[in-house]
């Protein structure tokens, strides 16, 4: 089974990568870009288990996300 | 309006970040993780336009993705 984890910086945390992308899009001539946030997506190929969502959430808490400044979303595909 | 771009390494391209995550999950005691791929997600806050999807695809081709080794997916939210 597959799971997808999306990790984004929490609102209010300065996203320097996103700001860099926003600025670069402006210099390339793309107008009307009000804001950009960049995060990471992690696709996991897992053995079949019953409580996959809880397992993946534990992975997020322990490794995949820094929960002080990042929020995460788990999707079982 | 909001758009989300997901950029992943193409299949067959070595994903060292993903491999590092897979190894780290193993050392943390998570079993049954067969594979991990890590990519990036970029959330854009855009001015309302008619052909937003084409605009965002152009952003991907010019800046957001390296189309030699990465594939991208655009979602208009």
mmCIF file of C-alpha atoms in Angstrom:
data_model
loop_
_atom_site.group_PDB
_atom_site.id
_atom_site.type_symbol
_atom_site.label_atom_id
_atom_site.label_comp_id
_atom_site.label_asym_id
_atom_site.label_seq_id
_atom_site.Cartn_x
_atom_site.Cartn_y
_atom_site.Cartn_z
ATOM 1 C CA UNK A 1 0.000 0.000 0.000
ATOM 2 C CA UNK A 2 1.015 3.570 -0.571
ATOM 3 C CA UNK A 3 0.888 6.571 1.708
ATOM 4 C CA UNK A 4 1.606 10.191 0.978
ATOM 5 C CA UNK A 5 2.783 12.627 3.632
ATOM 6 C CA UNK A 6 2.757 16.366 2.950
ATOM 7 C CA UNK A 7 4.827 18.508 5.294
ATOM 8 C CA UNK A 8 4.439 22.293 5.234
ATOM 9 C CA UNK A 9 5.794 25.034 7.439
ATOM 10 C CA UNK A 10 3.127 26.279 9.829
ATOM 11 C CA UNK A 11 1.441 29.595 9.090
ATOM 12 C CA UNK A 12 3.499 32.393 10.553
ATOM 13 C CA UNK A 13 6.823 30.618 10.119
ATOM 14 C CA UNK A 14 8.970 32.455 7.569
ATOM 15 C CA UNK A 15 9.303 30.340 4.438
ATOM 16 C CA UNK A 16 12.517 31.510 2.794
ATOM 17 C CA UNK A 17 12.342 28.944 -0.005
ATOM 18 C CA UNK A 18 8.826 30.049 -0.841
ATOM 19 C CA UNK A 19 9.836 33.692 -0.796
ATOM 20 C CA UNK A 20 12.763 32.935 -3.102
ATOM 21 C CA UNK A 21 10.428 31.179 -5.545
ATOM 22 C CA UNK A 22 7.945 34.084 -5.427
ATOM 23 C CA UNK A 23 10.717 36.555 -6.200
ATOM 24 C CA UNK A 24 12.123 34.407 -8.997
ATOM 25 C CA UNK A 25 8.670 34.047 -10.603
ATOM 26 C CA UNK A 26 8.369 37.844 -10.539
ATOM 27 C CA UNK A 27 11.704 38.320 -12.278
ATOM 28 C CA UNK A 28 10.644 35.765 -14.919
ATOM 29 C CA UNK A 29 7.597 37.909 -15.726
ATOM 30 C CA UNK A 30 4.861 35.951 -13.960
ATOM 31 C CA UNK A 31 2.550 38.537 -12.429
ATOM 32 C CA UNK A 32 -0.112 38.182 -9.777
ATOM 33 C CA UNK A 33 1.746 35.706 -7.585
ATOM 34 C CA UNK A 34 0.750 36.891 -4.117
ATOM 35 C CA UNK A 35 2.409 34.196 -2.074
ATOM 36 C CA UNK A 36 4.303 30.944 -2.312
ATOM 37 C CA UNK A 37 4.807 28.270 0.348
ATOM 38 C CA UNK A 38 7.133 25.377 -0.294
ATOM 39 C CA UNK A 39 6.978 22.094 1.525
ATOM 40 C CA UNK A 40 7.922 18.498 1.003
ATOM 41 C CA UNK A 41 5.993 15.448 -0.032
ATOM 42 C CA UNK A 42 7.067 11.950 0.961
ATOM 43 C CA UNK A 43 5.588 8.913 -0.759
ATOM 44 C CA UNK A 44 5.913 5.696 1.187
ATOM 45 C CA UNK A 45 5.525 2.178 -0.160
ATOM 46 C CA UNK A 46 4.425 0.130 2.845
ATOM 47 C CA UNK A 47 3.622 -3.450 3.671
ATOM 48 C CA UNK A 48 -0.117 -4.046 4.127
ATOM 49 C CA UNK A 49 -1.149 -3.365 7.720
ATOM 50 C CA UNK A 50 -4.389 -2.610 9.505
ATOM 51 C CA UNK A 51 -3.447 0.617 11.217
ATOM 52 C CA UNK A 52 -1.304 2.175 8.505
ATOM 53 C CA UNK A 53 -2.478 5.715 9.213
ATOM 54 C CA UNK A 54 -1.387 5.544 12.858
ATOM 55 C CA UNK A 55 1.978 4.082 11.829
ATOM 56 C CA UNK A 56 2.597 6.835 9.309
ATOM 57 C CA UNK A 57 1.570 9.492 11.839
ATOM 58 C CA UNK A 58 4.125 8.030 14.263
ATOM 59 C CA UNK A 59 6.757 8.267 11.486
ATOM 60 C CA UNK A 60 5.859 11.931 11.049
ATOM 61 C CA UNK A 61 6.134 12.676 14.749
ATOM 62 C CA UNK A 62 9.467 10.888 15.097
ATOM 63 C CA UNK A 63 11.240 11.706 11.845
ATOM 64 C CA UNK A 64 9.430 13.190 8.888
ATOM 65 C CA UNK A 65 8.219 16.489 10.344
ATOM 66 C CA UNK A 66 9.592 18.943 12.856
ATOM 67 C CA UNK A 67 6.297 19.515 14.637
ATOM 68 C CA UNK A 68 7.537 22.683 16.309
ATOM 69 C CA UNK A 69 7.475 24.555 13.008
ATOM 70 C CA UNK A 70 5.869 22.132 10.542
ATOM 71 C CA UNK A 71 2.443 20.605 10.105
ATOM 72 C CA UNK A 72 1.814 17.361 8.255
ATOM 73 C CA UNK A 73 -1.026 15.651 6.448
ATOM 74 C CA UNK A 74 -1.248 11.896 5.877
ATOM 75 C CA UNK A 75 -3.133 10.320 2.970
ATOM 76 C CA UNK A 76 -3.455 6.567 2.519
ATOM 77 C CA UNK A 77 -3.699 5.923 -1.244
ATOM 78 C CA UNK B 1 -7.055 31.360 -6.241
ATOM 79 C CA UNK B 2 -4.699 28.675 -5.073
ATOM 80 C CA UNK B 3 -2.668 26.171 -7.013
ATOM 81 C CA UNK B 4 -0.594 23.283 -5.803
ATOM 82 C CA UNK B 5 2.380 21.914 -7.713
ATOM 83 C CA UNK B 6 3.897 18.566 -6.763
ATOM 84 C CA UNK B 7 7.359 17.860 -8.132
ATOM 85 C CA UNK B 8 8.814 14.357 -7.885
ATOM 86 C CA UNK B 9 11.925 12.756 -9.300
ATOM 87 C CA UNK B 10 11.089 10.608 -12.303
ATOM 88 C CA UNK B 11 11.026 6.846 -11.847
ATOM 89 C CA UNK B 12 14.511 5.470 -12.316
ATOM 90 C CA UNK B 13 16.270 8.571 -11.019
ATOM 91 C CA UNK B 14 18.105 7.780 -7.790
ATOM 92 C CA UNK B 15 16.357 9.534 -4.895
ATOM 93 C CA UNK B 16 19.030 9.887 -2.227
ATOM 94 C CA UNK B 17 16.761 11.831 0.149
ATOM 95 C CA UNK B 18 14.126 9.123 -0.096
ATOM 96 C CA UNK B 19 16.706 6.396 0.475
ATOM 97 C CA UNK B 20 18.003 8.254 3.539
ATOM 98 C CA UNK B 21 14.477 8.481 4.937
ATOM 99 C CA UNK B 22 13.854 4.792 4.266
ATOM 100 C CA UNK B 23 17.060 3.857 6.075
ATOM 101 C CA UNK B 24 16.301 6.161 9.002
ATOM 102 C CA UNK B 25 12.788 4.711 9.383
ATOM 103 C CA UNK B 26 14.346 1.254 9.545
ATOM 104 C CA UNK B 27 16.763 2.259 12.288
ATOM 105 C CA UNK B 28 13.833 3.765 14.217
ATOM 106 C CA UNK B 29 12.104 0.394 14.199
ATOM 107 C CA UNK B 30 9.480 0.963 11.495
ATOM 108 C CA UNK B 31 9.311 -2.249 9.506
ATOM 109 C CA UNK B 32 7.784 -2.993 6.140
ATOM 110 C CA UNK B 33 8.824 0.230 4.447
ATOM 111 C CA UNK B 34 9.683 -0.980 0.953
ATOM 112 C CA UNK B 35 10.419 2.344 -0.670
ATOM 113 C CA UNK B 36 10.378 6.075 -0.094
ATOM 114 C CA UNK B 37 10.386 8.878 -2.654
ATOM 115 C CA UNK B 38 10.707 12.460 -1.542
ATOM 116 C CA UNK B 39 9.609 15.423 -3.589
ATOM 117 C CA UNK B 40 8.518 18.979 -3.104
ATOM 118 C CA UNK B 41 5.157 20.658 -3.004
ATOM 119 C CA UNK B 42 4.713 24.312 -3.883
ATOM 120 C CA UNK B 43 1.500 26.135 -2.978
ATOM 121 C CA UNK B 44 0.874 29.273 -4.992
ATOM 122 C CA UNK B 45 -1.546 32.061 -4.145
ATOM 123 C CA UNK B 46 -2.448 33.578 -7.505
ATOM 124 C CA UNK B 47 -4.535 36.418 -8.851
ATOM 125 C CA UNK B 48 -7.724 35.189 -10.522
ATOM 126 C CA UNK B 49 -7.117 34.402 -14.186
ATOM 127 C CA UNK B 50 -8.833 32.338 -16.850
ATOM 128 C CA UNK B 51 -5.972 30.103 -17.888
ATOM 129 C CA UNK B 52 -4.354 29.532 -14.513
ATOM 130 C CA UNK B 53 -3.409 25.934 -15.248
ATOM 131 C CA UNK B 54 -1.437 26.902 -18.363
ATOM 132 C CA UNK B 55 0.294 29.696 -16.421
ATOM 133 C CA UNK B 56 1.295 27.360 -13.611
ATOM 134 C CA UNK B 57 2.523 24.761 -16.102
ATOM 135 C CA UNK B 58 4.699 27.444 -17.686
ATOM 136 C CA UNK B 59 6.070 28.262 -14.208
ATOM 137 C CA UNK B 60 6.943 24.593 -13.770
ATOM 138 C CA UNK B 61 8.698 24.358 -17.125
ATOM 139 C CA UNK B 62 10.694 27.535 -16.532
ATOM 140 C CA UNK B 63 11.498 27.395 -12.829
ATOM 141 C CA UNK B 64 9.770 24.980 -10.500
ATOM 142 C CA UNK B 65 10.799 21.637 -11.983
ATOM 143 C CA UNK B 66 13.888 20.332 -13.706
ATOM 144 C CA UNK B 67 12.022 18.427 -16.399
ATOM 145 C CA UNK B 68 15.081 16.383 -17.314
ATOM 146 C CA UNK B 69 14.859 14.436 -14.062
ATOM 147 C CA UNK B 70 11.601 15.600 -12.449
ATOM 148 C CA UNK B 71 7.932 15.273 -13.262
ATOM 149 C CA UNK B 72 5.301 17.676 -11.988
ATOM 150 C CA UNK B 73 1.583 17.694 -11.330
ATOM 151 C CA UNK B 74 -0.556 20.841 -11.173
ATOM 152 C CA UNK B 75 -3.785 21.089 -9.156
ATOM 153 C CA UNK B 76 -5.963 24.176 -9.166
ATOM 154 C CA UNK B 77 -7.688 24.330 -5.773
#
